[in-house]
Amino acid sequence: MTRYSTARALAAVVTASGILGAAGMAAAADNASVTVNYEVQAINSIAIAGSAPTLTISAATAGSAPTAVEDSSLTYAVTTNQSNRKIVGSLNTAMPSGLTLSAKLTAPTGATGGTYVALDGTDKDLVTGISTLNESSLGMSLKLEATSAAGVKASASKTLTLTVVAGA
């Protein structure tokens, strides 16, 4: 190698070393850390879908109580990330004497429900045994029954509230 070639090769090595060294320093400077705090809070959510039904009793078989009417047009959805939950239902006020409004909810996977429960102004268990799930389009039915002693009742309304609470 000539003196000129040796000098040139040495310059290339020094230049390459400088570039690689600078790249290494740059990579080391591109690091940063952060501590991430996280939490998942209790979620117990329920929603009713569909239009408000009108239940009208207008017939009876002679010698029998007025014929009950049912509506199954509503559905509900439920999400909970907790175990041992249940769905309770209540009306804003009790039904008038001689009238009974009942609700039946299809139970989500692993839970128990699906039978009519008479409602009033207190919480009534509609579905029990709910744990960590999210399901939608579950069936919901309402039934209105009347005794003959109820007489004629003008059109009125009640508000049904469903709530997910702790319980078996």
PDB file of C-alpha atoms in Angstrom:
ATOM      1  CA  MET A   1       0.000   0.000   0.000  1.00  0.00           C
ATOM      2  CA  THR A   2       1.197   3.435  -0.736  1.00  0.00           C
ATOM      3  CA  ARG A   3       1.393   6.151   1.760  1.00  0.00           C
ATOM      4  CA  TYR A   4      -1.557   7.887   0.114  1.00  0.00           C
ATOM      5  CA  SER A   5      -3.694   4.668   0.196  1.00  0.00           C
ATOM      6  CA  THR A   6      -2.846   4.008   3.824  1.00  0.00           C
ATOM      7  CA  ALA A   7      -3.833   7.516   4.833  1.00  0.00           C
ATOM      8  CA  ARG A   8      -7.033   7.213   2.880  1.00  0.00           C
ATOM      9  CA  ALA A   9      -7.916   3.829   4.472  1.00  0.00           C
ATOM     10  CA  LEU A  10      -7.154   5.218   7.935  1.00  0.00           C
ATOM     11  CA  ALA A  11      -9.395   8.211   7.279  1.00  0.00           C
ATOM     12  CA  ALA A  12     -12.219   5.852   6.206  1.00  0.00           C
ATOM     13  CA  VAL A  13     -11.870   3.782   9.376  1.00  0.00           C
ATOM     14  CA  VAL A  14     -11.858   6.881  11.589  1.00  0.00           C
ATOM     15  CA  THR A  15     -14.863   8.283   9.760  1.00  0.00           C
ATOM     16  CA  ALA A  16     -16.759   4.972  10.054  1.00  0.00           C
ATOM     17  CA  SER A  17     -15.904   4.741  13.743  1.00  0.00           C
ATOM     18  CA  GLY A  18     -17.148   8.245  14.319  1.00  0.00           C
ATOM     19  CA  ILE A  19     -20.409   7.562  12.497  1.00  0.00           C
ATOM     20  CA  LEU A  20     -21.011   4.304  14.337  1.00  0.00           C
ATOM     21  CA  GLY A  21     -20.103   5.872  17.652  1.00  0.00           C
ATOM     22  CA  ALA A  22     -22.453   8.793  17.037  1.00  0.00           C
ATOM     23  CA  ALA A  23     -25.224   6.406  16.037  1.00  0.00           C
ATOM     24  CA  GLY A  24     -24.737   4.455  19.237  1.00  0.00           C
ATOM     25  CA  MET A  25     -24.906   7.644  21.283  1.00  0.00           C
ATOM     26  CA  ALA A  26     -28.013   8.752  19.433  1.00  0.00           C
ATOM     27  CA  ALA A  27     -29.746   5.415  20.089  1.00  0.00           C
ATOM     28  CA  ALA A  28     -28.947   5.629  23.772  1.00  0.00           C
ATOM     29  CA  ALA A  29     -30.478   9.099  23.904  1.00  0.00           C
ATOM     30  CA  ASP A  30     -33.729   7.860  22.260  1.00  0.00           C
ATOM     31  CA  ASN A  31     -34.855   5.941  25.388  1.00  0.00           C
ATOM     32  CA  ALA A  32     -37.440   7.153  27.907  1.00  0.00           C
ATOM     33  CA  SER A  33     -39.625   5.453  30.504  1.00  0.00           C
ATOM     34  CA  VAL A  34     -42.948   6.213  32.121  1.00  0.00           C
ATOM     35  CA  THR A  35     -44.924   4.488  34.849  1.00  0.00           C
ATOM     36  CA  VAL A  36     -48.494   3.741  33.762  1.00  0.00           C
ATOM     37  CA  ASN A  37     -51.155   3.644  36.475  1.00  0.00           C
ATOM     38  CA  TYR A  38     -54.324   1.744  35.648  1.00  0.00           C
ATOM     39  CA  GLU A  39     -57.585   0.640  37.182  1.00  0.00           C
ATOM     40  CA  VAL A  40     -60.812  -1.079  36.146  1.00  0.00           C
ATOM     41  CA  GLN A  41     -63.767   0.047  38.206  1.00  0.00           C
ATOM     42  CA  ALA A  42     -66.960  -1.879  38.892  1.00  0.00           C
ATOM     43  CA  ILE A  43     -69.273  -1.911  35.873  1.00  0.00           C
ATOM     44  CA  ASN A  44     -72.939  -2.829  36.273  1.00  0.00           C
ATOM     45  CA  SER A  45     -74.882  -1.523  33.300  1.00  0.00           C
ATOM     46  CA  ILE A  46     -78.349  -2.339  31.975  1.00  0.00           C
ATOM     47  CA  ALA A  47     -80.427  -0.882  29.131  1.00  0.00           C
ATOM     48  CA  ILE A  48     -83.915  -1.498  27.744  1.00  0.00           C
ATOM     49  CA  ALA A  49     -84.548  -1.315  23.994  1.00  0.00           C
ATOM     50  CA  GLY A  50     -87.880  -0.843  22.257  1.00  0.00           C
ATOM     51  CA  SER A  51     -90.908   1.412  22.370  1.00  0.00           C
ATOM     52  CA  ALA A  52     -93.057   1.824  25.471  1.00  0.00           C
ATOM     53  CA  PRO A  53     -95.833  -0.761  25.203  1.00  0.00           C
ATOM     54  CA  THR A  54     -99.528  -0.128  25.880  1.00  0.00           C
ATOM     55  CA  LEU A  55    -101.266  -2.949  27.728  1.00  0.00           C
ATOM     56  CA  THR A  56    -105.066  -2.796  27.427  1.00  0.00           C
ATOM     57  CA  ILE A  57    -107.411  -5.315  29.007  1.00  0.00           C
ATOM     58  CA  SER A  58    -110.644  -5.340  27.042  1.00  0.00           C
ATOM     59  CA  ALA A  59    -112.123  -8.848  27.212  1.00  0.00           C
ATOM     60  CA  ALA A  60    -113.106 -11.670  29.507  1.00  0.00           C
ATOM     61  CA  THR A  61    -114.656 -15.079  29.178  1.00  0.00           C
ATOM     62  CA  ALA A  62    -118.068 -15.154  30.893  1.00  0.00           C
ATOM     63  CA  GLY A  63    -117.621 -16.371  34.444  1.00  0.00           C
ATOM     64  CA  SER A  64    -113.830 -15.694  34.455  1.00  0.00           C
ATOM     65  CA  ALA A  65    -111.585 -12.795  35.408  1.00  0.00           C
ATOM     66  CA  PRO A  66    -110.683 -10.283  32.682  1.00  0.00           C
ATOM     67  CA  THR A  67    -108.226 -11.737  30.166  1.00  0.00           C
ATOM     68  CA  ALA A  68    -104.606 -10.800  30.937  1.00  0.00           C
ATOM     69  CA  VAL A  69    -102.567  -9.139  28.180  1.00  0.00           C
ATOM     70  CA  GLU A  70     -98.861  -9.536  27.454  1.00  0.00           C
ATOM     71  CA  ASP A  71     -96.248  -7.657  25.451  1.00  0.00           C
ATOM     72  CA  SER A  72     -92.893  -9.161  24.452  1.00  0.00           C
ATOM     73  CA  SER A  73     -91.641  -6.375  22.183  1.00  0.00           C
ATOM     74  CA  LEU A  74     -88.912  -5.122  24.541  1.00  0.00           C
ATOM     75  CA  THR A  75     -85.368  -6.435  24.908  1.00  0.00           C
ATOM     76  CA  TYR A  76     -82.609  -5.641  27.333  1.00  0.00           C
ATOM     77  CA  ALA A  77     -78.822  -5.725  27.487  1.00  0.00           C
ATOM     78  CA  VAL A  78     -76.619  -6.186  30.542  1.00  0.00           C
ATOM     79  CA  THR A  79     -72.902  -5.831  31.265  1.00  0.00           C
ATOM     80  CA  THR A  80     -71.149  -6.552  34.542  1.00  0.00           C
ATOM     81  CA  ASN A  81     -67.534  -7.212  35.423  1.00  0.00           C
ATOM     82  CA  GLN A  82     -68.443  -8.417  38.912  1.00  0.00           C
ATOM     83  CA  SER A  83     -69.605 -11.747  40.318  1.00  0.00           C
ATOM     84  CA  ASN A  84     -72.753 -12.470  42.283  1.00  0.00           C
ATOM     85  CA  ARG A  85     -75.049  -9.848  40.680  1.00  0.00           C
ATOM     86  CA  LYS A  86     -78.786  -9.816  40.101  1.00  0.00           C
ATOM     87  CA  ILE A  87     -81.322  -7.681  38.233  1.00  0.00           C
ATOM     88  CA  VAL A  88     -84.126  -6.185  40.285  1.00  0.00           C
ATOM     89  CA  GLY A  89     -87.192  -4.392  38.983  1.00  0.00           C
ATOM     90  CA  SER A  90     -89.519  -1.895  40.609  1.00  0.00           C
ATOM     91  CA  LEU A  91     -92.300   0.488  39.650  1.00  0.00           C
ATOM     92  CA  ASN A  92     -92.270   4.176  40.562  1.00  0.00           C
ATOM     93  CA  THR A  93     -95.437   3.531  42.622  1.00  0.00           C
ATOM     94  CA  ALA A  94     -97.605   0.504  43.381  1.00  0.00           C
ATOM     95  CA  MET A  95    -100.324  -0.537  40.943  1.00  0.00           C
ATOM     96  CA  PRO A  96    -103.948   0.370  41.741  1.00  0.00           C
ATOM     97  CA  SER A  97    -106.002  -2.192  43.649  1.00  0.00           C
ATOM     98  CA  GLY A  98    -107.052  -5.135  41.496  1.00  0.00           C
ATOM     99  CA  LEU A  99    -104.318  -4.610  38.857  1.00  0.00           C
ATOM    100  CA  THR A 100    -101.042  -6.525  38.645  1.00  0.00           C
ATOM    101  CA  LEU A 101     -98.151  -5.647  36.337  1.00  0.00           C
ATOM    102  CA  SER A 102     -95.542  -8.398  36.044  1.00  0.00           C
ATOM    103  CA  ALA A 103     -92.206  -8.617  34.229  1.00  0.00           C
ATOM    104  CA  LYS A 104     -90.295 -11.588  32.856  1.00  0.00           C
ATOM    105  CA  LEU A 105     -86.656 -11.300  31.746  1.00  0.00           C
ATOM    106  CA  THR A 106     -84.814 -13.957  29.777  1.00  0.00           C
ATOM    107  CA  ALA A 107     -81.795 -14.877  31.872  1.00  0.00           C
ATOM    108  CA  PRO A 108     -78.326 -14.303  30.400  1.00  0.00           C
ATOM    109  CA  THR A 109     -75.855 -17.179  30.209  1.00  0.00           C
ATOM    110  CA  GLY A 110     -75.357 -18.893  33.564  1.00  0.00           C
ATOM    111  CA  ALA A 111     -78.085 -16.916  35.361  1.00  0.00           C
ATOM    112  CA  THR A 112     -81.613 -17.782  36.509  1.00  0.00           C
ATOM    113  CA  GLY A 113     -84.792 -15.955  35.503  1.00  0.00           C
ATOM    114  CA  GLY A 114     -87.499 -16.225  32.891  1.00  0.00           C
ATOM    115  CA  THR A 115     -90.579 -16.321  35.117  1.00  0.00           C
ATOM    116  CA  TYR A 116     -93.160 -13.587  35.636  1.00  0.00           C
ATOM    117  CA  VAL A 117     -92.684 -11.571  38.827  1.00  0.00           C
ATOM    118  CA  ALA A 118     -95.400  -9.195  40.099  1.00  0.00           C
ATOM    119  CA  LEU A 119     -94.047  -5.652  40.446  1.00  0.00           C
ATOM    120  CA  ASP A 120     -94.760  -2.873  42.921  1.00  0.00           C
ATOM    121  CA  GLY A 121     -92.848   0.062  44.390  1.00  0.00           C
ATOM    122  CA  THR A 122     -90.123  -2.161  45.914  1.00  0.00           C
ATOM    123  CA  ASP A 123     -87.243  -4.074  44.311  1.00  0.00           C
ATOM    124  CA  LYS A 124     -88.188  -7.552  43.110  1.00  0.00           C
ATOM    125  CA  ASP A 125     -85.638 -10.132  41.918  1.00  0.00           C
ATOM    126  CA  LEU A 126     -86.099 -10.742  38.177  1.00  0.00           C
ATOM    127  CA  VAL A 127     -82.768 -12.439  37.325  1.00  0.00           C
ATOM    128  CA  THR A 128     -80.250 -13.909  39.763  1.00  0.00           C
ATOM    129  CA  GLY A 129     -76.817 -15.527  39.542  1.00  0.00           C
ATOM    130  CA  ILE A 130     -75.215 -13.088  37.101  1.00  0.00           C
ATOM    131  CA  SER A 131     -71.410 -13.002  36.919  1.00  0.00           C
ATOM    132  CA  THR A 132     -68.934 -11.217  34.617  1.00  0.00           C
ATOM    133  CA  LEU A 133     -70.782 -11.061  31.306  1.00  0.00           C
ATOM    134  CA  ASN A 134     -72.059  -8.813  28.573  1.00  0.00           C
ATOM    135  CA  GLU A 135     -75.114  -9.870  26.597  1.00  0.00           C
ATOM    136  CA  SER A 136     -77.665  -8.034  24.494  1.00  0.00           C
ATOM    137  CA  SER A 137     -81.017  -8.631  22.778  1.00  0.00           C
ATOM    138  CA  LEU A 138     -82.320 -10.589  25.757  1.00  0.00           C
ATOM    139  CA  GLY A 139     -86.094 -11.046  25.882  1.00  0.00           C
ATOM    140  CA  MET A 140     -88.296  -8.967  28.156  1.00  0.00           C
ATOM    141  CA  SER A 141     -92.046  -9.462  28.588  1.00  0.00           C
ATOM    142  CA  LEU A 142     -94.664  -7.512  30.512  1.00  0.00           C
ATOM    143  CA  LYS A 143     -98.086  -8.792  31.598  1.00  0.00           C
ATOM    144  CA  LEU A 144    -101.089  -6.873  32.918  1.00  0.00           C
ATOM    145  CA  GLU A 145    -103.744  -8.743  34.917  1.00  0.00           C
ATOM    146  CA  ALA A 146    -106.962  -7.398  36.446  1.00  0.00           C
ATOM    147  CA  THR A 147    -109.614  -8.688  38.760  1.00  0.00           C
ATOM    148  CA  SER A 148    -113.255  -7.811  38.127  1.00  0.00           C
ATOM    149  CA  ALA A 149    -113.103  -5.770  41.347  1.00  0.00           C
ATOM    150  CA  ALA A 150    -110.526  -3.463  39.692  1.00  0.00           C
ATOM    151  CA  GLY A 151    -113.395  -1.867  37.806  1.00  0.00           C
ATOM    152  CA  VAL A 152    -112.794   0.431  34.859  1.00  0.00           C
ATOM    153  CA  LYS A 153    -109.425   2.229  34.913  1.00  0.00           C
ATOM    154  CA  ALA A 154    -108.592   5.229  32.753  1.00  0.00           C
ATOM    155  CA  SER A 155    -105.361   5.113  30.783  1.00  0.00           C
ATOM    156  CA  ALA A 156    -102.364   5.637  33.084  1.00  0.00           C
ATOM    157  CA  SER A 157     -98.669   4.780  33.140  1.00  0.00           C
ATOM    158  CA  LYS A 158     -95.983   3.431  35.435  1.00  0.00           C
ATOM    159  CA  THR A 159     -92.216   3.621  35.163  1.00  0.00           C
ATOM    160  CA  LEU A 160     -90.384   0.295  35.427  1.00  0.00           C
ATOM    161  CA  THR A 161     -86.784   0.575  36.584  1.00  0.00           C
ATOM    162  CA  LEU A 162     -84.295  -2.282  36.205  1.00  0.00           C
ATOM    163  CA  THR A 163     -81.104  -2.207  38.270  1.00  0.00           C
ATOM    164  CA  VAL A 164     -78.059  -4.482  38.532  1.00  0.00           C
ATOM    165  CA  VAL A 165     -77.205  -4.965  42.217  1.00  0.00           C
ATOM    166  CA  ALA A 166     -75.193  -7.274  44.458  1.00  0.00           C
ATOM    167  CA  GLY A 167     -76.916 -10.536  45.279  1.00  0.00           C
ATOM    168  CA  ALA A 168     -77.223 -14.185  44.461  1.00  0.00           C
TER     169      ALA A 168
END
